[in-house]
XYZ file of C-alpha atoms in Angstrom:
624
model
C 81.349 110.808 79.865
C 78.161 111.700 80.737
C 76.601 115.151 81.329
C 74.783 115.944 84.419
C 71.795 117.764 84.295
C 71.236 120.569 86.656
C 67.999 120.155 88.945
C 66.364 122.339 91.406
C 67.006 119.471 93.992
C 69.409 120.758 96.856
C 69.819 124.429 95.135
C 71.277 127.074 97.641
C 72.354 123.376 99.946
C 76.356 123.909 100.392
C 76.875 120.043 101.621
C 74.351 118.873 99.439
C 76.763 120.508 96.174
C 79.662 119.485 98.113
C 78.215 116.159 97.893
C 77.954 116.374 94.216
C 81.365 117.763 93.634
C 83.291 114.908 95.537
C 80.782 111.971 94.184
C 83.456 110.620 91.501
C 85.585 109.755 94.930
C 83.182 108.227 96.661
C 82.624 106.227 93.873
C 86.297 105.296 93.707
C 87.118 104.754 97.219
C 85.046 101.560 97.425
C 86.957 99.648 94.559
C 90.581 101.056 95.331
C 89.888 100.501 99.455
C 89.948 96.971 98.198
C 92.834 96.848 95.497
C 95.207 99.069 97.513
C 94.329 98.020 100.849
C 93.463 94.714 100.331
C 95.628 93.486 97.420
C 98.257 95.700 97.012
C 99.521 95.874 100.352
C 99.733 92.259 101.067
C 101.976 92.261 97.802
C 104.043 95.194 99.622
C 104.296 93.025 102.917
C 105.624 89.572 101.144
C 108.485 92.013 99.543
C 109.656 93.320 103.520
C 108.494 89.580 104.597
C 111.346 88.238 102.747
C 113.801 90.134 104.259
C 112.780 88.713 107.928
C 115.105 86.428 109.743
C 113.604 82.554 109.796
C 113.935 80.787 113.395
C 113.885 77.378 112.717
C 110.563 75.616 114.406
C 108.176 77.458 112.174
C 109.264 80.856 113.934
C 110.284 84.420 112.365
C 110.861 87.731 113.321
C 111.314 91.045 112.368
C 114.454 92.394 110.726
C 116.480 92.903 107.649
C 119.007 89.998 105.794
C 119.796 88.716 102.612
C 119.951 85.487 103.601
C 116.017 84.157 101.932
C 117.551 85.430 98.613
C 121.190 84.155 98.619
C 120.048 80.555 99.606
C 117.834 80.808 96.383
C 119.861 82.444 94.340
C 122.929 80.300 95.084
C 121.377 76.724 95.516
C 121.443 74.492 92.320
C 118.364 72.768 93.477
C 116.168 75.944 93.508
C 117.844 77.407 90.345
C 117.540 74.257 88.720
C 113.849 73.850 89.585
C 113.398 77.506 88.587
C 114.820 76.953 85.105
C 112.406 73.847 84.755
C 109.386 76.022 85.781
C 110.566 78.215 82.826
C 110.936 75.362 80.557
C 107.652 73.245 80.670
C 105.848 76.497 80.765
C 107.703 77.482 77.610
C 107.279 73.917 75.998
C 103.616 74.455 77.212
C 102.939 77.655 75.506
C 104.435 76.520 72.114
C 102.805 73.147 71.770
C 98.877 75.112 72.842
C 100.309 77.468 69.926
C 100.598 74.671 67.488
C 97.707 72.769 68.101
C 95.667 75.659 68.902
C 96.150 78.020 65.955
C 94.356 75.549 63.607
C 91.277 75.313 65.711
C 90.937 79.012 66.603
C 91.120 79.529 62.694
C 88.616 76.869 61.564
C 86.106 78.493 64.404
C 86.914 81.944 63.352
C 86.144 80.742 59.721
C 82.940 78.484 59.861
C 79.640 79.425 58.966
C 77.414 77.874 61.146
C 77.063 79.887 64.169
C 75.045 77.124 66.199
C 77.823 74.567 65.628
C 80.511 77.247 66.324
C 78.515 78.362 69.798
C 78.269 74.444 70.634
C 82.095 74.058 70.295
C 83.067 77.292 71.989
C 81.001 76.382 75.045
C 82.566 72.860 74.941
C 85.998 74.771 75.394
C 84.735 77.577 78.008
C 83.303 74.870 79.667
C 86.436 72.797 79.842
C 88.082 75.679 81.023
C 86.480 76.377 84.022
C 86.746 72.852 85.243
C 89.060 72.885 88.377
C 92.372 72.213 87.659
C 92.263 69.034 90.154
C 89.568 67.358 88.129
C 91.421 67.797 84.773
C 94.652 66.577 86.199
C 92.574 63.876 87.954
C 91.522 62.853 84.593
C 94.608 62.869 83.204
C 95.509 60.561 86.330
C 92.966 58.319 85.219
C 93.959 58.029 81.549
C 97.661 57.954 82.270
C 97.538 55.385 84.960
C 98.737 51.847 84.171
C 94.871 50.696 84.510
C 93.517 53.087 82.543
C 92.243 54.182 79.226
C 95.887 54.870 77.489
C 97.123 51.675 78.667
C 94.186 49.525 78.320
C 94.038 50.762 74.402
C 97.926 49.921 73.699
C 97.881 46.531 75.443
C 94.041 45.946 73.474
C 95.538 46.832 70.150
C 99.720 45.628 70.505
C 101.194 47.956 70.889
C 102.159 47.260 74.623
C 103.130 44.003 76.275
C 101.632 44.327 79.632
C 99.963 47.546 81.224
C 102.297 50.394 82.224
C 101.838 53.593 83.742
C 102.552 57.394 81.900
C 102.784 59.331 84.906
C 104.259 60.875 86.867
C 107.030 61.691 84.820
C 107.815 64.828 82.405
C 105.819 64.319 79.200
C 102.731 63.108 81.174
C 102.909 66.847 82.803
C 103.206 68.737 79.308
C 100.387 66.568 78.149
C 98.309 67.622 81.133
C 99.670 71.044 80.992
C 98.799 71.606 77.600
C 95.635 70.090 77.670
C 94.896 72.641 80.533
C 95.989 75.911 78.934
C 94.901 74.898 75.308
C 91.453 76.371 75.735
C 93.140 79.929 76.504
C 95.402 79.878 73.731
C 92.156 79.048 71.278
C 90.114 81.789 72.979
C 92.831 84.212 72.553
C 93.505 83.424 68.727
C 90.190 83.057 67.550
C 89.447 86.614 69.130
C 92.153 87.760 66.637
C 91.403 86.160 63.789
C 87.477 87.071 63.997
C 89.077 90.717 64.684
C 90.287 90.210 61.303
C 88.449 92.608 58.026
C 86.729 90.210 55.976
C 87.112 92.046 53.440
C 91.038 92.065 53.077
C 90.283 88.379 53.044
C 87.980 88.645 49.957
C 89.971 91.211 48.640
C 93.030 88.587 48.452
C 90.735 85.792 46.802
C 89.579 88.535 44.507
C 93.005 88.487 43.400
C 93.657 85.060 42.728
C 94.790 83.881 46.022
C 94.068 80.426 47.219
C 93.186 79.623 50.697
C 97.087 78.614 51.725
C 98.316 82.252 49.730
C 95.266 84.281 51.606
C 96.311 83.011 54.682
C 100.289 82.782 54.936
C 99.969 87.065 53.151
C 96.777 88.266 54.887
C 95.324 85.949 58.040
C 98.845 85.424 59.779
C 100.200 88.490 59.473
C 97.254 90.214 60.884
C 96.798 87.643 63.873
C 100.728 88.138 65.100
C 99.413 90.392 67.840
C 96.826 87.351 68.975
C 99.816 84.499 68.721
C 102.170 86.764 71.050
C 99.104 87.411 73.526
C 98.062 83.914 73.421
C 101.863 82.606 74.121
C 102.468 85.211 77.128
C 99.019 84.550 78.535
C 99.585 80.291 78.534
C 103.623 80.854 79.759
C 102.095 83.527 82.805
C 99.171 80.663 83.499
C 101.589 77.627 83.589
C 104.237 79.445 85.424
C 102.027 79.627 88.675
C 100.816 76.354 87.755
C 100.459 74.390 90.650
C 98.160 71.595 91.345
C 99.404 69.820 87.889
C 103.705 69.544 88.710
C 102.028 68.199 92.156
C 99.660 65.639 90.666
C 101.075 64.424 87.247
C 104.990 65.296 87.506
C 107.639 63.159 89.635
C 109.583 64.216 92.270
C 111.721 65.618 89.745
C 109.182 67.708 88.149
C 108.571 70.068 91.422
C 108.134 73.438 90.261
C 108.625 76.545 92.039
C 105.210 76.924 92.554
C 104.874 73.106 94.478
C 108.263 74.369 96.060
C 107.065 77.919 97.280
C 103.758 75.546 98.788
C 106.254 72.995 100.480
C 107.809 76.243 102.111
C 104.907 77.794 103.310
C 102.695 74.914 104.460
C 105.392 71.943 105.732
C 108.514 73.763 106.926
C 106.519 76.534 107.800
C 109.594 78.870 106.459
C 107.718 81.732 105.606
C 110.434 84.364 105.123
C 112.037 81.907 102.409
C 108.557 81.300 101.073
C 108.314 84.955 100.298
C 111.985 85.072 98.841
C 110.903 82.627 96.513
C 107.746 84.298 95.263
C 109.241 87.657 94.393
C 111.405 85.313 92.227
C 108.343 83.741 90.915
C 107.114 87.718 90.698
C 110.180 88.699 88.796
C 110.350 85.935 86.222
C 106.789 87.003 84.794
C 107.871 90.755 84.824
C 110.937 89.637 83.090
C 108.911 87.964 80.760
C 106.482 90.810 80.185
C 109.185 93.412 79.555
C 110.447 90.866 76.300
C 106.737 90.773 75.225
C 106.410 94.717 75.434
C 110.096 95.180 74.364
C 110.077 93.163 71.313
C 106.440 92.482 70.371
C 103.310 94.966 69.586
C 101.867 93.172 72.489
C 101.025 94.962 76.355
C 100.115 93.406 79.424
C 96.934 95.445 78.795
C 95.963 94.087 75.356
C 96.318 89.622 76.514
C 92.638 89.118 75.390
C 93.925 88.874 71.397
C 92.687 91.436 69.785
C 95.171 93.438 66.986
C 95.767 96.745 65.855
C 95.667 96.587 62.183
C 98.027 99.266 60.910
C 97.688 101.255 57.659
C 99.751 102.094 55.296
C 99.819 105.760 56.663
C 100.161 103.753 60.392
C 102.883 104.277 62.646
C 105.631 101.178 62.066
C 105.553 98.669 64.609
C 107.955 97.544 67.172
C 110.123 95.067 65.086
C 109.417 91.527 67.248
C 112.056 88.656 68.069
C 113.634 86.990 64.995
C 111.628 89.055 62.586
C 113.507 90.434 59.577
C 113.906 94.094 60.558
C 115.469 93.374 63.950
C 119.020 93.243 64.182
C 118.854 90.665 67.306
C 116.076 88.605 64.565
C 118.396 88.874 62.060
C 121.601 87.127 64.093
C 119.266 84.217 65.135
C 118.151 83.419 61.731
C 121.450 84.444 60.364
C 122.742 81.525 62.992
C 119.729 78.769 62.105
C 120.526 79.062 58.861
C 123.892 78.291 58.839
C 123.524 75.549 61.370
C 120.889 74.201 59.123
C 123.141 74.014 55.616
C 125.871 72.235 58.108
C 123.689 69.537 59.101
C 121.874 68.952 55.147
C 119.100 70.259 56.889
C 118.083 73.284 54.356
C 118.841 70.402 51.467
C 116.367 68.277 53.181
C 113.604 70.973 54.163
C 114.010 72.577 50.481
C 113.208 69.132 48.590
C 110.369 68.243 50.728
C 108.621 72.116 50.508
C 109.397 71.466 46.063
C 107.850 67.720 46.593
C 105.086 69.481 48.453
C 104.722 72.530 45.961
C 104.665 70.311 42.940
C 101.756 68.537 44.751
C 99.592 71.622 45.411
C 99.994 72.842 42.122
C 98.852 69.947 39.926
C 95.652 69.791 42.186
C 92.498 72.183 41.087
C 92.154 75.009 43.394
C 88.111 73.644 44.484
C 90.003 69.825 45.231
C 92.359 71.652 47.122
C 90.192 74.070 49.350
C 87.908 70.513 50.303
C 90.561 69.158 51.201
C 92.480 71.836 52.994
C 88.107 72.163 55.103
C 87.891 68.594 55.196
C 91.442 67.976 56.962
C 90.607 71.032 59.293
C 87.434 69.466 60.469
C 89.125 66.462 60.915
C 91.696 68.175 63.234
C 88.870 69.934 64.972
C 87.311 66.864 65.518
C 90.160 65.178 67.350
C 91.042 68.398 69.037
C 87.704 68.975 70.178
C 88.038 64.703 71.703
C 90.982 65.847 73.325
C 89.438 68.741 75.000
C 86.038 66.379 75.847
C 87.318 62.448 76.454
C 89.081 63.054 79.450
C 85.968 64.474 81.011
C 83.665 61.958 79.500
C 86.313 59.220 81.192
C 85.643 60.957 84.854
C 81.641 60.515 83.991
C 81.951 57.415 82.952
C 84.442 56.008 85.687
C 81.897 57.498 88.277
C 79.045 54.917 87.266
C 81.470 51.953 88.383
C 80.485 49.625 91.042
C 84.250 48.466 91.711
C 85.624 49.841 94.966
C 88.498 51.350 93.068
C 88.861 53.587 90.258
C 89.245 51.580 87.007
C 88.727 52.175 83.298
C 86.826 50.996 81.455
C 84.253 50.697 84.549
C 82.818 46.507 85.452
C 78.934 48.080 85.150
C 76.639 50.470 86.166
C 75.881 51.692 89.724
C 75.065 54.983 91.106
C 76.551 54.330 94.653
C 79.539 56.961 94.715
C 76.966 59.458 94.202
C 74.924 58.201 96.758
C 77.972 58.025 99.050
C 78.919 61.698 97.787
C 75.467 63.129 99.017
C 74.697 61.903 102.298
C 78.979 61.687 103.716
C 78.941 64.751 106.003
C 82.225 65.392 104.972
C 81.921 65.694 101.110
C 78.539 67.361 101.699
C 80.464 70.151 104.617
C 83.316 70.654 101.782
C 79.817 71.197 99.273
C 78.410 74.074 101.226
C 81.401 75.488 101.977
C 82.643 75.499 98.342
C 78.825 77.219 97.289
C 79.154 79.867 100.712
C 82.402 81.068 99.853
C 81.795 81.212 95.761
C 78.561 83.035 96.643
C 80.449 85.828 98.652
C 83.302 85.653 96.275
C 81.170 86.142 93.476
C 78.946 88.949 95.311
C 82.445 90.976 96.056
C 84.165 90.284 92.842
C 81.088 91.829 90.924
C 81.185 95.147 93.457
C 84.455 95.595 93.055
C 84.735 95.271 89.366
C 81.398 97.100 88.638
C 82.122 99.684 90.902
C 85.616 100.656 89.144
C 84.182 100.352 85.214
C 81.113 102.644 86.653
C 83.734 105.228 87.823
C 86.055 105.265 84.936
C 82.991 105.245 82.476
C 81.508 108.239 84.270
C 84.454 110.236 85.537
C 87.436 111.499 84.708
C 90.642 110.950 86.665
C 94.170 111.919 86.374
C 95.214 108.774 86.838
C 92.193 106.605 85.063
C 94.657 104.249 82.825
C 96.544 103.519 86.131
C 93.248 102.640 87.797
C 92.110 100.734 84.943
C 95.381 98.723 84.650
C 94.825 97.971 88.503
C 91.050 96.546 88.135
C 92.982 93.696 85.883
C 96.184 93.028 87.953
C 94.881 90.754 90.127
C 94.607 88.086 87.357
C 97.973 88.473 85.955
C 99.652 87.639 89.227
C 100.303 83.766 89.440
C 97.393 82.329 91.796
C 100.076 80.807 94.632
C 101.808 83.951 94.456
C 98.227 85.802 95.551
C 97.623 82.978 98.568
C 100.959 83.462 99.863
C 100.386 87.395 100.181
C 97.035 86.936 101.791
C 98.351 84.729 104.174
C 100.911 86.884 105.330
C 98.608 89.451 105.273
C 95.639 87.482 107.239
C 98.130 85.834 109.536
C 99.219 89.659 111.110
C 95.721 91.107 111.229
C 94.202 87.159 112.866
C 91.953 86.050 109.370
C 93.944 83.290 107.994
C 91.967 79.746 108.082
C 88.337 81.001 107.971
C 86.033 81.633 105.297
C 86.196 85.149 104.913
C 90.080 85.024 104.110
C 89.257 82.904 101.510
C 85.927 85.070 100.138
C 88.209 87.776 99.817
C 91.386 86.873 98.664
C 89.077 84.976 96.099
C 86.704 88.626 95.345
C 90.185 90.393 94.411
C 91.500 88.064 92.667
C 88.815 87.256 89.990
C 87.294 90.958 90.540
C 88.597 91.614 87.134
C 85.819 89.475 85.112
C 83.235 91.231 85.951
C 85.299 94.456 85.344
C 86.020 94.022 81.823
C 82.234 92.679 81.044
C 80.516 95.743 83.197
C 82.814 98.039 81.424
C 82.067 96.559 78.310
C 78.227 96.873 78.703
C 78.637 100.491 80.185
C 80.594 101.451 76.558
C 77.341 99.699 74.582
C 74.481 101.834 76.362
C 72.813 104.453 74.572
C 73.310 107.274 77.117
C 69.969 109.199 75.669
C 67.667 106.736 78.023
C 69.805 107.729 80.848
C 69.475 111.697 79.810
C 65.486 111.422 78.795
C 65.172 110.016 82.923
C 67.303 112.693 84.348
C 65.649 115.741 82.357
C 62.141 114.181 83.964
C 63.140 114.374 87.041
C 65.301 111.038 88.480
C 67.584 111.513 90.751
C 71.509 109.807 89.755
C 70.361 106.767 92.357
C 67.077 106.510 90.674
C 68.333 106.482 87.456
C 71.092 104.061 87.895
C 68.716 102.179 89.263
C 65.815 102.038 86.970
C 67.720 102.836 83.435
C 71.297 101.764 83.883
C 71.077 98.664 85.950
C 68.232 97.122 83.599
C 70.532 97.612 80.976
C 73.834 96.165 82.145
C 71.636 93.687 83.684
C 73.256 90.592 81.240
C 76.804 91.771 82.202
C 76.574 92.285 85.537
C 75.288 88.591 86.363
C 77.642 87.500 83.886
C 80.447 88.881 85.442
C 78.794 87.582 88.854
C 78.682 83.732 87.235
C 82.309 84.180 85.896
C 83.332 85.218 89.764
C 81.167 82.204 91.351
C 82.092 79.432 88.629
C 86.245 80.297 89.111
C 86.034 80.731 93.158
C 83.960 77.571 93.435
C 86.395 75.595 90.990
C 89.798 77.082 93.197
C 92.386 75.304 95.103
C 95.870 76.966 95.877
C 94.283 79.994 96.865
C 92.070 78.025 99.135
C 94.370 75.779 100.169
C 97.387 78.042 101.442
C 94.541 80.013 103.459
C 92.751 77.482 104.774
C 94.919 76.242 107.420
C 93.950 72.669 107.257
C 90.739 74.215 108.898
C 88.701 75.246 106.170
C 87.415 72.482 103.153
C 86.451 72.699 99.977
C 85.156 70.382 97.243
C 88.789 70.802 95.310
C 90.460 70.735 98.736
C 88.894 67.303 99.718
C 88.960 65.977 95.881
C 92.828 66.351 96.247
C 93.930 65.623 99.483
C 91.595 61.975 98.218
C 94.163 61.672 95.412
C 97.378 62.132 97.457
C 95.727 59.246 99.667
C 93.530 57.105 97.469
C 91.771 56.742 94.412
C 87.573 56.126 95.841
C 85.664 56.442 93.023
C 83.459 59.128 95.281
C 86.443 61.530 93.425
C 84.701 61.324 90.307
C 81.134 61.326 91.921
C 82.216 64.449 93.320
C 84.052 65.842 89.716
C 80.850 65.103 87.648
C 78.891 67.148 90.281
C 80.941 70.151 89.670
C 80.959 69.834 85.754
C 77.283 69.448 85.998
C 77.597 72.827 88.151
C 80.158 74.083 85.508
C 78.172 73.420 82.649
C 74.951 74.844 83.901
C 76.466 78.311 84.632
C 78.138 78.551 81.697
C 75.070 77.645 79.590
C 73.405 80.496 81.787
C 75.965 83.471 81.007
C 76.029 82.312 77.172
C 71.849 82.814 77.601
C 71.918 85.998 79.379
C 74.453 87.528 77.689
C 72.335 86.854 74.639
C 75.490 84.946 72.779
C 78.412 85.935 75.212
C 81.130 83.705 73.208
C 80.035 85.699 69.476
């Protein structure tokens, strides 16, 4: 923390050292007005809004029953629907785990820096792509005219064009080409975390590249696999625009149910009932993480604690050797696996595979242990990039509907995109309300890493673990509170319900990059300006700002990119009065398929793109 130098300025001026005294609050009160206030307390109300009495007719009213809960706690439809929620999020998670893990590792590892920055904007990029878009371009390849179906009747395999969706596996494949990026962000923060040293150390030694990393690289990245896992299960939990677009009518998760609730049978007690269940399925989850895993809610961005040998010991985690619950499930697998042949099977094709290794010279093996990663990377990266490349490419078509591949070249859809005064309404609206999004986000989140920097409080960690709790909450769970919330107090279906809900709920971005910059800044500059005479303002305003300058617009982009890409949030508070360029894309694709859609996609990837390119500049290599 900083030390204040004393100044003749307002000596022997009571209110002016009163002034002084309270200035850590005053500092405070801005950010907390808006994450107690303002967050917190529409999370209160949808807790005692779940407890009101429904009157069918889209009515409610005050008072106390058990009724919300019972129906959803009793039905088999909502139970089963719940349990499926749980399950493709699961599935989710563990598939982004196994395809992601080799990526994360191969970035982490390369040597190039210009190719690695290249492929981790491709990702980031990806990433902040609205969710409609991607699952719009999963429409397109999925669809019984397009680029999956078109390749298997070209080549064979199929008979006559089909369609892949909606159905089940269409939504994992859409859901894990979604949440992929996160899970490679997450483990390639770990594994660059990682000593290089204990990895020369180990080759030193004699270890090959497999031996270095199944004793050294694994090990040490456990924390980053169980942050990477929670982070994609919490993220496809709330996921809702994919189950809507890509799954069948047996693939509605709670999520699509909670929206069907709130927005078509207007039952917004059971609504509520139904998101505290959402609520207490990711706290349920989070408690296993914390119980059994080195891994808190605080510590999801993937970076580990390496312990020592004089370290404390860790939490043993599930189905590891030291815990007794571990020990029962393998104890169980393994048995189940000698009754089936299985362990016979597994044990001749890990001595077939052994045998192989070992007649092969460890330089043939390490090329082709690289040259079977880049491989993977290169098809991972062409699943991460072809679908988007599809939307560009289908948005060039001068067919009336969307097909793949497209009958020529015409730039009429984007024509039609940019004069339509509906399309071009949704536009500004989308750029108004990221611009005060972004604008609030940024106050909020600097103004909370300024005050925990430069003060101490009692209660900092709690403040700290409230300037990133916004993010962990599953997006329809946050529109549903704010509607409540805006519905009492008169706000819900303008712009500034949606600016707001939208600067609380990504305030945390710029939070974590302002405090990140404020821990980085030589505090000497600051001191040199304040023992010449600068006021606090004055010095915060020529020393501090000019250096935090990178991570404050950073943090701004982050805020404006996200709110401008955002649709349940939108959606639930708009009202059907309020529209947005994700909010017109999809209510096109529950109608029809115009090819204006992709017009309208490639606009915002251009958008997308170009911020993203301008945080990596500013930032001065944001993604290293």
């Amino acid at each position: 923390m900083a030390t204040e130098t004393p100044t003749d300025d307002g000596a022997g001026e009571p209110g002016r050292a009163g002034l002084k005294a309270n200035a850590k609050w005053y500092v405070l009160s801005y950010p907390l007005f808006w994450l107690v206030a303002v967050f917190l307390v529409p999370l209160s109300m949808l807790v005692v809004f779940s407890f009101w009495v429904n009157i069918p007719g889209g009515q409610y009213e005050m008072g106390f029953t058990l009724e919300n809960y019972v129906r959803f706690l009793t039905s088999s439809l909502y139970l089963g629907q719940t349990w499926l929620t749980i399950e493709l999020s699961l599935v989710t998670a563990i598939l982004s785990l196994v395809l992601g893990y080799p990526i994360a590792y191969y970035l982490a590892r390369m040597n190039r820096p210009w190719l690695r920055s290249l492929l981790l904007l491709t990702i980031i990029s990806s990433l902040w792509v609205t969710y409609v878009i991607r699952a719009y371009a999963w429409q397109v390849i999925l669809a019984s005219g397009g680029f999956l179906s078109s390749f298997g009747v070209a080549v064979g395999i199929l008979s006559e064009p089909r369609s892949f969706y909606p159905g089940y596996w269409g939504l994992v494949v859409g859901m894990v080409y979604v949440f992929l990026p996160f899970m490679i962000l997450t483990l390639y923060s770990s594994i660059r975390n990682i000593d290089d040293e204990l990895l020369e150390a180990s080759r030193n030694l004699g270890a090959g590249p497999a031996r270095t990393f199944r004793k050294v690289t694994y090990p040490l990245s456990k924390n980053g696999i169980a942050s990477g896992t929670a982070l994609v299960f919490i993220l496809a939990l709330g996921s809702y625009v994919l189950p809507r677009l890509l799954g069948s009518s047996a693939e509605r998760t709670l999520p699509v149910l909670i929206e069907q609730q709130i927005m078509s049978e207007s039952n917004y007690p059971f609504g509520a009932a139904m998101s505290i269940g959402l609520i207490v399925v990711v706290l349920a989850f989070l408690w296993v993480m914390v119980r059994f895993t080195n891994v808190t809610t605080a510590s999801l961005s993937g970076s580990d604690e390496i312990a020592t040998d004089g370290g404390s010991e860790a939490t043993p985690a599930v189905g590891s050797s030291s815990s007794p619950i571990g020990m029962r499930i393998r104890s169980a697998v393994v048995d189940a696996a000698s009754v089936v042949g299985l362990t016979y099977v597994v044990a001749r094709i890990a001595g077939g595979v052994d045998s192989l290794v070992t007649t092969v010279d460890s330089s043939t093996r390490e090329s082709i242990i690289w040259v079977t990663f880049r491989a993977y990377v290169v098809a991972a990266m062409a699943f991460i990039a072809v679908p988007l490349a599809i939307i560009v490419a289908v948005s060039v078509t001068p067919e009336e509907f969307l097909t793949f591949p497209p009958g020529g070249v015409s730039g009429r859809w984007y024509v039609e995109f940019f004069t339509d005064t509906s399309w071009m309404g949704a536009l500004a609206n989308s750029l108004g309300i990221a611009l005060g999004a972004a604008i609030l986000s940024t106050t909020i989140g600097g103004g909370l890493a300024f005050a925990l920097d430069r003060f101490d409080y009692r209660f900092g960690t709690i403040y700290g673990t409230l300037g990133v709790l916004p993010i962990l909450v599953p997006p329809v769970i946050i529109g549903v509170a704010f509607l409540v919330f805006f519905l009492e107090i008169g706000f819900a279906g303008s712009r500034t319900a949606i600016v707001v809900a939208h600067g609380i709920f990504y305030a945390p971005f710029p939070f974590i990059l302002i405090s990140q910059g404020l821990r980085e800044i030589d505090r000497t500059y600051e001191e040199a300006a304040m023992n010449l005479g600068a006021s606090p303002v004055r010095t915060i305003r020529t020393i501090t700002y000019p250096l935090l300058r990178a991570n404050v617009i950073s943090g701004a982009l982050f805020a404006f990119i996200l709110s401008l890409n955002e649709y349940i949030i939108a959606w639930l508070l708009s009202l059907f009065l309020v529209e947005t360029i994700p909010i017109e894309i999809f209510n096109q694709l529950r109608y029809s398929y115009p090819p204006t859609i992709a017009a309208a996609s490639v606009v915002f990837i251009g958008l997308t793109v170009v911020v993203m390119t301008a945080i990596d500049r500013l930032s001065g290599g944001i993604w290293e």
